[in-house]
Amino acid sequence: MISPGTIFPGMVFGLAFRNIWARPVRTSLAVLGMTVAIFAMVSLFSVSAGLNRVVNSTLDRVPGLIAMQRGAPIPLFSTIPSSWKEEIEKMPHVTTVVADCWARVNIINGKTIISPPRLLCGTDIARRNQLRTTLYKGDVYEGRFLSEEDVGKPHIVISKSVAEEFKVKVGDPLEVNGLKFTIVGLYHTGSLLLDVALLTDIDVFRALTGFNPGIVSSLYIEHDQGKEKASELAAVIQKRFTDREWGIYKASTILTIAQQVTTTSTENPVQSAMNNLDKMFKGSPPASSQPKASVSPRLEMESPLEVKPAEQWASRIDSFTEDLDLFLFLMTSIGVFIAVVQVINTMLMSVTERVIEFGILRANGWSVGNVVLLVVSESAFLGAVGGFFGSAFGWIAVQVINHNFPDRVQLYAGPELLVYSITFSILMGILGGLYPAYWAATRSPMDAIRRG
Amino acid sequence: MQVQLEHITKRHRSGDEELTVVDDLTCDIQEGSFTFIIGPSGSGKSSLLYLIGALDLPSQGRVLIDGEDLSTWSSTRKNKFRREEIGFIFQSFNLLKQLTAVDNVLVSEMPVGVSGEDRQRAVDYLKQVGLGHRLGHYPSQLSGGEQQRVAIARALLKEPSLVLADEPTGELDSKTGAIVMGYLRDLQKQKQTTVIIVTHDHSHLRPGDHIIELHDGKIVKQYVKDATPTHV
Ligand SMILES: Nc1ncnc2c1ncn2[C@@H]1O[C@H](COP(=O)(O)OP(=O)(O)OP(=O)(O)O)[C@@H](O)[C@H]1O
Ligand SMILES: [Mg+2]
């Protein structure tokens, strides 16, 4: 038989739950503090999670090796001799090598491109179509991908986001940096990093941009080795070019971003990190559409060619997001600290009012541990509820931001982040409850009851 | 349960002054006896009761429960003792205001788990003390006498071997007080429970009761009601 308003059988937690509902205003205020802190945490961390996700979703599409000039952060800044392509193609285990040339797009149909950045890619059509990888090829949803018949013609394949931004469709003309193209296909990879490319024939690209015929930006190397052996093959290819006369790319933009995140003191570091990231995508440093081999001294035994699987290239971005995470952690911990102090305050107020209650419980055989558990589960509830609302509001904020800025890096508040935030919040609640719990449990039960 | 007190002294320190609340007190309380502790306000009656219930430690002397020294018990054992063996009833403030009558009866069981059977027994005991129609009520919805009966139901649920009651009828009218006292007498008669009651109200005393009279922390008289008082 269950009477009205009964608690769950056998649960100290049931009583704890009762207790926090007994003071709704005070409870709500403590929960609010935690909610705000966790909200800030979820929204901020969704930025770095979003960056990571962009990188990872991109890497999944790029299983082969990428060869660039040593020191270049992205293909846009890299220049290597075209002849190296044939050399690599003849090496064992290498199946296909595609040469690409990249240039930053400044104007499309008369409109200046600022953000998101767009890149024009001249690609070796014949080779690209030999790739097992379906990147771009397999992502065409309207029209067709570039084929033999497009060689030598100003035909272009663009992403959905470009098509939507400029309201163009297959068959329409498109003016890129003042050069006239005709759209033959639209693709959509869903990755912000991959969708920046406007693809055309490499010879057309050279003819139109005046790109030096002796050089290419990067090589994409497909091989018959498994994932584990890919790095070995990369090392072999890289080593082969050690004795070549070729300079290395100087400023590594990404590494300086990471440094600035940790060292800038006067400027708001997140903002400066974001600015730098933006610069990186836009390529505002010496990104001319006609790169020359930048020459700077290099170490004797170092190859001017850097060959790595895509995920190793991305490790630079990873180390940046790690720094970003550390910074975000420091930022959020201020909010969390305040929230924990508020929980401590709330719980202390609560336990000092309930000394008699603890006396009654102790007189009825509750141990010190039972009382600690009672109080700590109350503060854990505060943390859990705050964590839940904070995560929920954070998640909603992320959806709203993503909806309003579909072309920017999509923020990501995934299940891991939400679960982590709620768990963290519960832990902080427990932390905030420990001292009040200890205080409550160590009152003399006799004094409590005498006091009445 | 037998309770023996051997040269018990309890001192409290307030500032520079040291106050002796229980002063070198020795006595035996037999299993199944109905014992009253009487005496003027401030004579140390409540203090003595808390010492017996292991809610407080004596400054000197020993409390023996069935011959075993309380001070040698681990806190786990003391908790178990209070949970399973002792029914405490205080003058007031017996109940948790955020819990219903039934849940207040079950408070002792919460740390070890409340079974459906426990809950049924709690309901039965509440019915037994005449509160069958107040099961889901909160303390604020109950009269003082009803609250006191909830505390008695809680003590009964444990089927304790020792009941310690500190002025259980202090805030009740004489009729309700007599009813409450009746439950404690029934318990002692039916289960041979040792019952120790602190009271101001001599009208509850009955022939055969063991009376301990305190003054300034010392026993001044100890006797069985209607027998010749023995002076200590
Ligand atoms: N923790 C304490 N600190 C200081 N003095 C205390 C403490 N506990 C009890 N006392 C003092 O000890 C004396 C005895 O207290 P106790 O409560 O045992 O008396 P009592 O006989 O129960 O009185 P009453 O009939 O008024 O309840 C009182 O003078 C009281 O002020
Ligand atoms: Mg008293």
XYZ file of C-alpha atoms and ligand atoms in Angstrom:
716
model
C 0.000 0.000 0.000
C 1.414 3.343 -1.062
C 0.222 6.456 0.695
C 0.000 9.783 -1.090
C 3.244 11.709 -1.305
C 5.301 8.688 -0.499
C 9.012 8.514 -1.302
C 10.664 5.792 -3.310
C 11.267 2.726 -1.171
C 14.667 2.419 0.379
C 16.121 5.539 -1.007
C 18.105 8.149 0.784
C 17.894 9.849 -2.627
C 14.158 10.115 -2.338
C 14.551 12.122 0.841
C 17.261 14.221 -0.771
C 14.908 14.959 -3.641
C 12.224 15.995 -1.194
C 14.589 18.304 0.590
C 15.619 20.261 -2.452
C 12.013 20.721 -3.506
C 11.163 21.961 -0.032
C 12.862 25.289 -0.860
C 11.996 26.000 -4.482
C 13.318 29.571 -4.680
C 16.675 28.829 -3.129
C 17.019 25.669 -5.182
C 16.148 27.509 -8.379
C 18.788 30.164 -7.740
C 21.511 27.587 -7.177
C 20.357 25.694 -10.251
C 20.352 28.923 -12.253
C 23.997 29.571 -11.382
C 24.951 26.102 -12.501
C 22.804 26.400 -15.612
C 24.565 29.575 -16.712
C 27.999 28.047 -16.122
C 27.192 24.864 -18.020
C 25.464 26.830 -20.768
C 28.660 28.837 -21.269
C 30.687 25.644 -21.227
C 28.568 23.877 -23.827
C 28.398 26.866 -26.159
C 32.127 27.564 -25.982
C 33.228 23.964 -26.341
C 30.868 23.495 -29.263
C 33.214 25.826 -31.168
C 36.234 23.572 -30.828
C 34.097 20.451 -31.246
C 32.763 21.986 -34.438
C 36.287 22.626 -35.706
C 37.317 19.077 -34.899
C 34.313 17.696 -36.644
C 34.951 19.668 -39.795
C 38.500 18.342 -39.837
C 37.489 14.755 -39.149
C 34.629 14.647 -41.619
C 37.090 15.976 -44.170
C 39.759 13.410 -43.340
C 37.317 10.560 -43.801
C 37.011 11.582 -47.419
C 40.754 11.749 -48.038
C 42.303 8.316 -47.472
C 45.456 8.816 -49.581
C 48.697 10.718 -49.036
C 49.072 14.426 -49.593
C 52.398 15.838 -50.760
C 53.185 19.511 -50.287
C 56.117 21.823 -50.029
C 57.731 21.569 -46.641
C 56.322 24.107 -44.213
C 53.192 24.926 -46.213
C 50.111 24.679 -44.007
C 47.621 24.134 -46.816
C 48.030 23.413 -50.575
C 47.261 27.056 -51.387
C 50.673 28.102 -50.043
C 52.611 25.170 -51.470
C 54.622 25.011 -54.691
C 56.482 21.975 -55.996
C 57.920 21.029 -59.402
C 55.431 19.337 -61.735
C 58.036 16.760 -62.722
C 57.956 15.191 -59.231
C 54.526 13.854 -60.032
C 55.805 11.495 -62.768
C 58.626 10.402 -60.497
C 56.284 9.489 -57.675
C 53.908 7.717 -60.027
C 56.665 5.275 -60.970
C 57.414 4.351 -57.387
C 56.260 0.967 -56.056
C 52.868 0.770 -54.305
C 51.809 4.109 -55.788
C 48.713 3.618 -57.954
C 47.561 7.084 -58.948
C 48.920 10.597 -58.455
C 46.778 13.659 -59.090
C 48.370 17.082 -59.443
C 46.357 20.069 -58.256
C 46.913 23.805 -58.511
C 45.171 26.113 -56.111
C 44.364 29.798 -56.174
C 42.343 31.959 -53.890
C 39.097 33.261 -55.350
C 38.648 36.979 -54.760
C 35.617 37.797 -56.870
C 32.712 35.712 -58.140
C 30.181 37.328 -60.471
C 31.368 40.750 -59.352
C 31.004 40.024 -55.667
C 34.046 40.148 -53.395
C 34.587 36.902 -51.523
C 35.447 37.410 -47.886
C 33.946 34.632 -45.841
C 33.604 31.747 -46.248
C 36.718 31.536 -48.429
C 36.568 29.977 -51.908
C 39.454 28.312 -53.743
C 39.829 27.605 -57.419
C 41.351 24.194 -58.067
C 42.888 23.208 -61.363
C 42.995 19.453 -61.409
C 44.339 16.710 -63.679
C 40.939 15.440 -64.834
C 42.091 12.157 -66.386
C 44.041 11.145 -63.299
C 41.399 12.334 -60.871
C 38.843 10.104 -62.543
C 41.160 7.122 -62.047
C 41.082 7.562 -58.273
C 39.230 5.022 -56.198
C 38.287 7.879 -53.869
C 34.879 9.271 -54.731
C 35.637 12.716 -53.315
C 33.899 15.412 -55.436
C 33.214 12.870 -58.217
C 30.771 10.998 -56.042
C 29.351 14.131 -54.470
C 27.856 15.545 -57.658
C 24.104 15.827 -57.248
C 23.289 17.863 -60.334
C 24.941 17.851 -63.755
C 28.158 15.826 -63.934
C 31.736 15.768 -62.738
C 34.603 16.920 -64.987
C 35.511 14.345 -67.629
C 37.775 13.956 -70.682
C 35.474 16.197 -72.717
C 36.105 19.102 -70.327
C 39.870 19.041 -70.830
C 40.893 22.394 -72.275
C 37.444 23.893 -71.798
C 36.518 26.542 -69.196
C 34.079 24.223 -67.478
C 33.691 24.320 -63.750
C 32.155 22.184 -60.995
C 31.056 24.101 -57.908
C 29.647 23.265 -54.506
C 26.055 23.607 -53.446
C 26.916 26.454 -51.115
C 28.445 28.484 -53.962
C 25.498 27.681 -56.231
C 23.087 28.820 -53.561
C 25.044 31.929 -52.675
C 25.155 33.085 -56.301
C 21.845 31.556 -57.346
C 23.312 29.678 -60.285
C 22.581 26.270 -61.777
C 24.125 23.824 -64.219
C 24.629 25.478 -67.622
C 24.920 28.990 -66.163
C 28.023 31.096 -66.706
C 30.180 31.921 -63.665
C 32.818 34.644 -63.534
C 35.629 33.761 -61.164
C 38.377 36.360 -60.613
C 37.210 37.890 -63.899
C 37.551 34.605 -65.793
C 34.501 33.200 -67.532
C 33.471 29.600 -66.780
C 30.437 27.486 -67.511
C 28.990 25.375 -64.716
C 28.740 21.681 -65.622
C 28.088 20.185 -62.219
C 27.130 20.872 -58.615
C 28.481 18.852 -55.697
C 27.928 18.725 -51.980
C 30.370 17.013 -49.605
C 28.961 18.548 -46.426
C 32.481 19.361 -45.211
C 33.153 23.048 -44.892
C 36.810 22.542 -45.795
C 36.088 20.544 -48.943
C 33.154 22.594 -50.163
C 35.411 25.615 -50.689
C 36.753 24.176 -53.968
C 35.673 25.256 -57.460
C 37.110 22.614 -59.761
C 38.291 23.042 -63.323
C 40.806 21.537 -65.722
C 44.428 22.099 -64.727
C 45.485 23.394 -68.165
C 42.564 25.802 -68.308
C 43.531 26.935 -64.810
C 47.123 27.594 -65.925
C 46.079 29.357 -69.078
C 43.636 31.619 -67.291
C 45.660 32.399 -64.174
C 49.121 32.351 -65.704
C 50.155 29.766 -63.114
C 53.743 28.638 -63.783
C 53.527 25.433 -65.914
C 56.590 23.987 -64.201
C 54.966 23.843 -60.778
C 51.904 22.484 -59.036
C 50.513 23.191 -55.572
C 50.096 19.699 -54.223
C 49.901 16.067 -55.144
C 47.310 13.578 -54.028
C 48.805 10.090 -53.935
C 46.707 6.951 -53.926
C 48.447 3.689 -53.048
C 47.784 0.005 -52.504
C 49.026 -0.029 -48.897
C 46.822 -0.361 -45.839
C 46.270 2.446 -43.400
C 49.082 1.222 -41.119
C 51.684 1.141 -43.861
C 50.674 4.481 -45.384
C 53.081 6.437 -43.179
C 55.974 4.183 -44.186
C 55.231 4.757 -47.837
C 54.968 8.496 -47.178
C 58.415 8.429 -45.578
C 59.895 6.558 -48.528
C 58.477 9.037 -51.023
C 59.575 11.994 -48.950
C 63.108 10.671 -48.547
C 63.553 10.330 -52.275
C 63.442 14.114 -52.659
C 65.910 14.943 -49.909
C 68.741 16.025 -52.202
C 66.622 18.221 -54.476
C 67.228 21.912 -54.876
C 63.942 23.375 -53.701
C 63.088 25.873 -50.981
C 60.704 25.413 -48.132
C 57.681 27.491 -47.226
C 58.487 29.965 -44.487
C 55.750 31.195 -42.192
C 53.615 28.484 -40.755
C 50.385 30.298 -40.143
C 48.737 27.636 -38.052
C 51.575 27.312 -35.598
C 51.548 31.045 -34.997
C 47.847 30.857 -34.244
C 48.508 28.307 -31.555
C 51.260 30.481 -30.104
C 49.056 33.523 -30.077
C 46.293 31.698 -28.309
C 48.610 30.996 -25.426
C 50.699 34.166 -25.353
C 48.532 37.114 -26.374
C 47.594 39.001 -23.253
C 46.202 42.359 -24.294
C 43.857 41.169 -26.986
C 40.949 38.860 -26.301
C 42.630 35.531 -27.112
C 39.568 33.784 -28.506
C 38.952 36.654 -30.818
C 42.543 36.740 -31.970
C 42.501 32.988 -32.445
C 39.346 33.307 -34.478
C 40.788 36.141 -36.526
C 43.850 34.091 -37.283
C 41.789 31.092 -38.176
C 39.747 33.244 -40.455
C 42.917 34.626 -42.022
C 44.122 31.123 -42.552
C 40.987 30.154 -44.407
C 40.981 33.344 -46.404
C 44.667 33.043 -47.032
C 45.335 36.733 -46.583
C 49.097 36.380 -46.000
C 51.193 36.253 -49.163
C 48.541 34.429 -51.119
C 48.998 35.634 -54.643
C 47.317 33.768 -57.421
C 50.728 33.255 -58.929
C 52.886 31.784 -56.239
C 56.604 31.595 -56.747
C 58.732 29.082 -55.013
C 59.564 30.836 -51.811
C 63.113 30.064 -50.928
C 64.457 29.898 -47.450
C 67.364 27.885 -46.115
C 66.596 24.380 -45.040
C 68.415 21.728 -43.095
C 70.777 19.498 -45.050
C 68.945 16.210 -44.563
C 65.431 17.582 -44.776
C 63.355 16.831 -47.839
C 61.712 19.871 -49.420
C 58.712 17.636 -50.006
C 56.480 16.735 -47.129
C 54.336 13.634 -47.645
C 51.769 12.609 -45.049
C 48.410 10.974 -44.711
C 45.731 13.621 -44.409
C 45.175 12.992 -40.708
C 48.783 13.878 -39.967
C 48.425 17.136 -41.791
C 45.406 17.772 -39.657
C 47.342 17.158 -36.450
C 48.458 20.788 -36.640
C 44.849 21.820 -36.415
C 44.370 19.290 -33.646
C 47.086 20.844 -31.534
C 45.449 24.187 -32.138
C 42.082 22.924 -30.921
C 43.801 21.406 -27.890
C 45.154 24.821 -26.984
C 41.755 26.281 -27.658
C 40.184 23.693 -25.360
C 42.624 24.558 -22.590
C 41.821 28.205 -22.975
C 38.080 27.539 -23.011
C 38.496 25.399 -19.928
C 40.128 28.295 -18.078
C 37.372 30.637 -19.215
C 34.553 28.330 -18.177
C 36.170 27.421 -14.890
C 35.572 30.977 -13.653
C 31.850 30.542 -14.205
C 31.915 27.053 -12.760
C 33.828 28.273 -9.709
C 31.175 30.882 -9.002
C 28.454 28.276 -9.484
C 30.153 25.884 -7.054
C 30.511 28.619 -4.432
C 26.817 29.269 -4.853
C 26.047 25.583 -4.339
C 28.199 25.564 -1.189
C 26.362 28.629 0.084
C 22.956 27.170 -0.681
C 23.781 23.861 0.947
C 25.288 25.520 4.026
C 22.155 27.595 4.474
C 20.100 24.485 4.071
C 22.043 22.284 6.508
C 22.271 24.920 9.229
C 18.481 25.107 9.187
C 18.142 21.368 9.366
C 20.323 20.476 12.327
C 17.345 18.921 14.137
C 16.572 16.798 11.116
C 20.094 15.356 11.182
C 19.760 14.780 14.927
C 16.567 12.785 14.355
C 18.204 10.780 11.578
C 21.310 10.055 13.644
C 19.156 9.037 16.639
C 17.410 6.609 14.315
C 20.579 4.888 13.283
C 21.728 6.888 10.284
C 25.514 6.811 10.082
C 27.709 9.823 9.379
C 28.099 8.370 5.880
C 24.330 8.176 5.376
C 23.942 11.832 6.299
C 26.847 12.816 4.037
C 25.237 10.837 1.230
C 21.937 12.605 1.856
C 23.408 16.101 1.688
C 25.772 15.322 -1.163
C 22.981 13.814 -3.230
C 21.012 16.991 -2.700
C 23.842 19.100 -4.052
C 24.399 16.542 -6.822
C 20.751 17.050 -7.771
C 21.385 20.777 -7.994
C 24.328 20.036 -10.258
C 22.379 17.554 -12.351
C 19.423 19.846 -12.898
C 21.704 22.821 -13.620
C 23.755 20.638 -15.940
C 20.660 19.430 -17.725
C 19.252 22.903 -18.334
C 22.664 24.365 -19.160
C 23.280 21.629 -21.715
C 19.779 21.912 -23.121
C 20.016 25.686 -23.548
C 23.551 25.357 -24.897
C 22.368 22.804 -27.424
C 19.485 25.043 -28.474
C 21.842 28.025 -28.812
C 24.138 25.963 -31.029
C 21.228 24.960 -33.265
C 20.076 28.570 -33.532
C 23.568 29.827 -34.383
C 24.133 27.058 -36.920
C 20.774 27.727 -38.499
C 21.529 31.419 -38.861
C 25.054 30.962 -40.174
C 24.913 27.860 -42.376
C 28.122 28.741 -44.246
C 30.338 29.169 -41.189
C 32.060 26.454 -39.222
C 29.126 24.557 -37.773
C 29.252 24.515 -33.978
C 28.818 21.062 -32.575
C 27.283 20.137 -29.242
C 27.341 16.381 -29.670
C 26.218 13.719 -27.215
C 29.746 13.443 -25.757
C 29.882 17.145 -24.962
C 26.400 17.087 -23.450
C 27.036 13.965 -21.381
C 30.400 15.338 -20.301
C 28.836 18.656 -19.290
C 26.087 17.056 -17.251
C 28.553 14.681 -15.577
C 30.894 17.575 -14.867
C 28.029 19.572 -13.432
C 27.011 16.687 -11.167
C 30.622 16.368 -9.999
C 30.729 20.087 -9.259
C 27.456 19.734 -7.341
C 28.983 16.924 -5.301
C 32.098 19.015 -4.697
C 29.949 21.905 -3.506
C 28.045 19.612 -1.153
C 31.013 17.948 0.535
C 31.808 20.561 3.133
C 28.168 21.242 4.086
C 27.610 17.474 4.270
C 30.597 17.008 6.529
C 29.376 19.872 8.687
C 25.890 18.386 8.926
C 27.040 14.868 9.704
C 29.411 15.840 12.478
C 26.956 17.901 14.538
C 26.265 16.164 17.794
C 22.824 14.580 17.462
C 22.158 15.356 21.087
C 22.903 19.064 20.753
C 20.695 19.161 17.682
C 17.720 17.699 19.456
C 18.291 19.720 22.637
C 18.389 22.906 20.619
C 14.954 22.122 19.292
C 17.793 -5.202 27.417
C 19.685 -4.502 30.582
C 21.305 -1.103 31.151
C 23.994 -0.597 33.792
C 25.582 2.734 34.594
C 28.893 2.670 36.449
C 30.190 5.926 37.958
C 28.959 7.975 35.034
C 30.052 11.601 34.976
C 29.243 14.086 32.247
C 30.783 17.527 32.236
C 30.168 20.410 29.893
C 32.568 23.226 29.414
C 31.201 26.657 28.667
C 33.974 29.209 28.531
C 36.100 28.900 31.658
C 33.387 27.236 33.688
C 32.994 23.522 33.845
C 29.525 22.261 34.541
C 28.966 18.786 35.914
C 25.648 17.645 34.504
C 25.765 14.005 35.554
C 27.818 13.354 38.646
C 29.319 9.942 39.408
C 26.052 8.159 38.870
C 25.670 4.401 39.293
C 22.549 2.341 38.774
C 21.040 -0.779 37.194
C 18.009 -0.852 34.964
C 16.666 -4.376 34.581
C 15.524 -5.915 31.345
C 11.792 -5.455 30.838
C 11.466 -2.825 33.535
C 9.386 0.326 33.226
C 11.629 3.089 34.518
C 10.920 6.758 35.141
C 13.632 9.347 35.551
C 12.246 12.287 37.469
C 13.720 15.414 38.981
C 13.719 19.200 38.662
C 14.561 21.026 35.474
C 18.285 21.027 34.824
C 18.954 18.010 37.010
C 20.463 16.067 34.085
C 17.592 13.778 33.106
C 17.833 14.321 29.343
C 21.619 14.175 29.492
C 21.440 10.782 31.149
C 19.022 9.488 28.520
C 21.314 10.549 25.653
C 24.240 8.822 27.351
C 22.267 5.570 27.512
C 21.284 5.912 23.847
C 24.917 6.413 22.748
C 24.011 9.831 21.383
C 26.593 11.281 23.740
C 29.714 10.013 25.480
C 30.297 10.179 29.246
C 33.315 12.147 30.489
C 33.976 9.327 32.940
C 32.485 5.957 33.791
C 30.919 3.203 31.732
C 27.561 2.502 30.190
C 26.984 -1.251 29.922
C 24.350 -2.588 27.555
C 23.638 -6.245 28.339
C 27.020 -6.240 30.045
C 28.930 -4.723 27.133
C 30.780 -1.432 27.459
C 29.288 1.078 24.981
C 32.587 2.918 24.645
C 34.186 -0.152 23.066
C 31.631 -0.249 20.252
C 32.487 0.859 16.735
C 30.386 3.608 15.234
C 28.887 1.037 12.865
C 27.743 -1.023 15.810
C 26.339 2.055 17.545
C 24.430 3.010 14.415
C 23.019 -0.488 14.187
C 22.126 -0.347 17.884
C 20.231 2.891 17.367
C 18.639 1.699 14.141
C 17.477 -1.697 15.356
C 17.396 -1.756 19.130
C 16.453 1.679 20.411
C 13.219 3.542 19.963
C 13.808 7.223 20.715
C 10.880 9.465 21.456
C 11.643 13.106 22.135
C 9.540 15.738 23.760
C 9.074 17.499 20.440
C 10.770 17.726 17.060
C 10.484 14.030 16.443
C 9.462 14.258 12.835
C 10.929 15.418 9.544
C 8.528 18.007 8.254
C 9.073 17.193 4.590
C 8.014 13.564 5.067
C 4.557 12.066 5.472
C 3.555 10.143 8.578
C 4.341 6.816 6.889
C 7.737 7.962 5.684
C 8.578 9.377 9.103
C 7.871 5.958 10.576
C 10.251 4.442 7.986
C 13.134 6.849 8.589
C 15.315 4.249 10.307
C 14.966 1.843 7.416
C 15.898 4.301 4.670
C 19.662 3.753 4.734
C 19.222 -0.020 4.533
C 16.314 -0.026 2.130
C 12.587 0.155 2.655
C 10.734 -2.929 1.446
C 7.061 -3.108 0.601
C 6.683 -5.227 3.688
C 8.265 -2.525 5.873
C 5.837 -0.033 4.430
C 2.907 -2.286 5.217
C 4.124 -2.684 8.787
C 4.495 1.090 9.110
C 0.886 1.474 8.038
C -0.195 -1.217 10.512
C 1.577 0.490 13.419
C 0.121 3.855 12.496
C -3.313 2.224 12.525
C -2.482 0.688 15.883
C -1.833 4.133 17.395
C -5.065 5.397 15.851
C -3.614 7.228 12.843
C -4.977 5.021 10.059
C -6.645 8.090 8.557
C -3.474 10.240 8.693
C -1.006 8.112 6.738
C -0.188 10.618 3.991
C -0.298 13.688 6.204
C 2.728 15.869 6.831
C 3.705 16.860 10.413
C 2.337 20.375 9.868
C -1.069 18.797 9.254
C -0.971 16.783 12.489
C -1.705 17.836 16.075
C 1.006 17.580 18.730
C -0.515 14.364 20.084
C -0.725 12.868 16.596
C 2.899 13.746 15.918
C 3.876 12.080 19.171
C 1.955 8.963 18.146
C 3.803 8.903 14.812
C 7.051 8.875 16.811
C 5.679 5.998 18.866
C 4.726 4.082 15.736
C 8.277 4.598 14.539
C 9.610 3.167 17.785
C 7.155 0.255 17.601
C 8.167 -0.592 14.006
C 11.654 -1.455 15.168
C 10.329 -3.833 17.799
C 13.037 -2.326 19.988
C 14.572 -3.885 23.048
C 14.947 -0.438 24.615
C 12.694 2.612 24.429
C 14.098 5.963 25.514
C 11.461 8.655 25.822
C 12.201 12.237 26.855
C 9.024 13.789 28.212
C 6.863 12.110 25.585
C 3.697 13.584 27.073
C 5.148 16.982 27.910
C 3.164 18.853 25.318
C -0.001 16.791 25.446
C -3.169 17.190 27.465
C -3.629 14.643 30.213
C -6.020 12.475 28.217
C -3.795 12.207 25.156
C -0.811 11.851 27.423
C -2.453 8.850 29.086
C -3.124 7.251 25.680
C 0.499 7.702 24.614
C 1.716 6.300 27.921
C -0.629 3.356 27.413
C 1.121 2.360 24.174
C 4.475 2.312 25.937
C 3.071 0.167 28.755
C 1.593 -2.269 26.223
C 4.964 -2.552 24.519
C 6.707 -3.303 27.806
C 4.079 -5.876 28.793
C 3.858 -7.666 25.444
C 7.498 -7.667 24.324
C 9.382 -7.360 27.616
C 10.892 -4.165 26.229
C 12.910 -2.054 28.645
C 11.279 1.384 28.733
C 12.980 4.438 30.212
C 10.931 7.630 30.407
C 11.940 11.097 31.535
C 8.962 12.958 32.927
C 7.797 15.810 35.096
C 4.348 14.393 35.430
C 4.113 12.090 38.435
C 0.540 11.119 37.575
C 1.919 8.567 35.073
C 3.684 6.581 37.764
C 2.106 3.192 38.528
C 2.788 0.546 41.134
C 5.726 -1.600 40.150
C 7.465 1.147 38.100
C 11.153 1.740 38.750
C 11.681 5.378 39.741
C 15.018 7.200 39.633
C 14.981 10.692 41.061
C 17.804 13.034 40.096
C 19.060 16.232 41.610
C 22.104 18.095 40.329
C 23.208 15.084 38.331
C 23.044 12.702 41.275
C 20.500 10.076 42.213
C 18.722 11.265 45.321
C 16.111 8.520 45.487
C 15.653 5.241 43.737
C 12.672 3.021 44.397
C 9.971 0.817 43.073
C 6.654 2.622 43.222
C 4.623 1.761 46.299
C 7.606 0.137 47.892
C 9.634 1.925 50.551
C 11.940 4.517 48.954
C 15.612 3.587 49.363
C 17.909 6.523 49.955
C 21.231 6.517 48.190
N 25.939 20.849 25.637
C 25.799 21.468 26.787
N 26.611 22.481 27.113
C 26.485 23.113 28.290
N 25.594 22.792 29.213
C 24.753 21.785 28.936
C 24.810 21.068 27.741
N 23.861 20.097 27.751
C 23.234 20.241 28.950
N 23.763 21.231 29.647
C 23.342 21.672 30.973
O 23.214 20.529 31.747
C 22.164 20.660 32.668
C 21.263 19.458 32.592
O 20.601 19.477 31.344
P 19.473 18.430 30.972
O 18.909 18.809 29.687
O 20.013 17.070 31.116
O 18.419 18.698 32.128
P 16.983 18.085 32.289
O 16.985 17.444 33.620
O 16.630 17.277 31.153
O 16.111 19.410 32.368
P 14.629 19.657 31.787
O 13.729 19.012 32.727
O 14.506 21.120 31.821
O 14.606 19.076 30.414
C 21.470 21.945 32.355
O 21.848 22.900 33.283
C 21.980 22.300 30.991
O 22.049 23.681 30.833
Mg 15.319 17.461 29.513
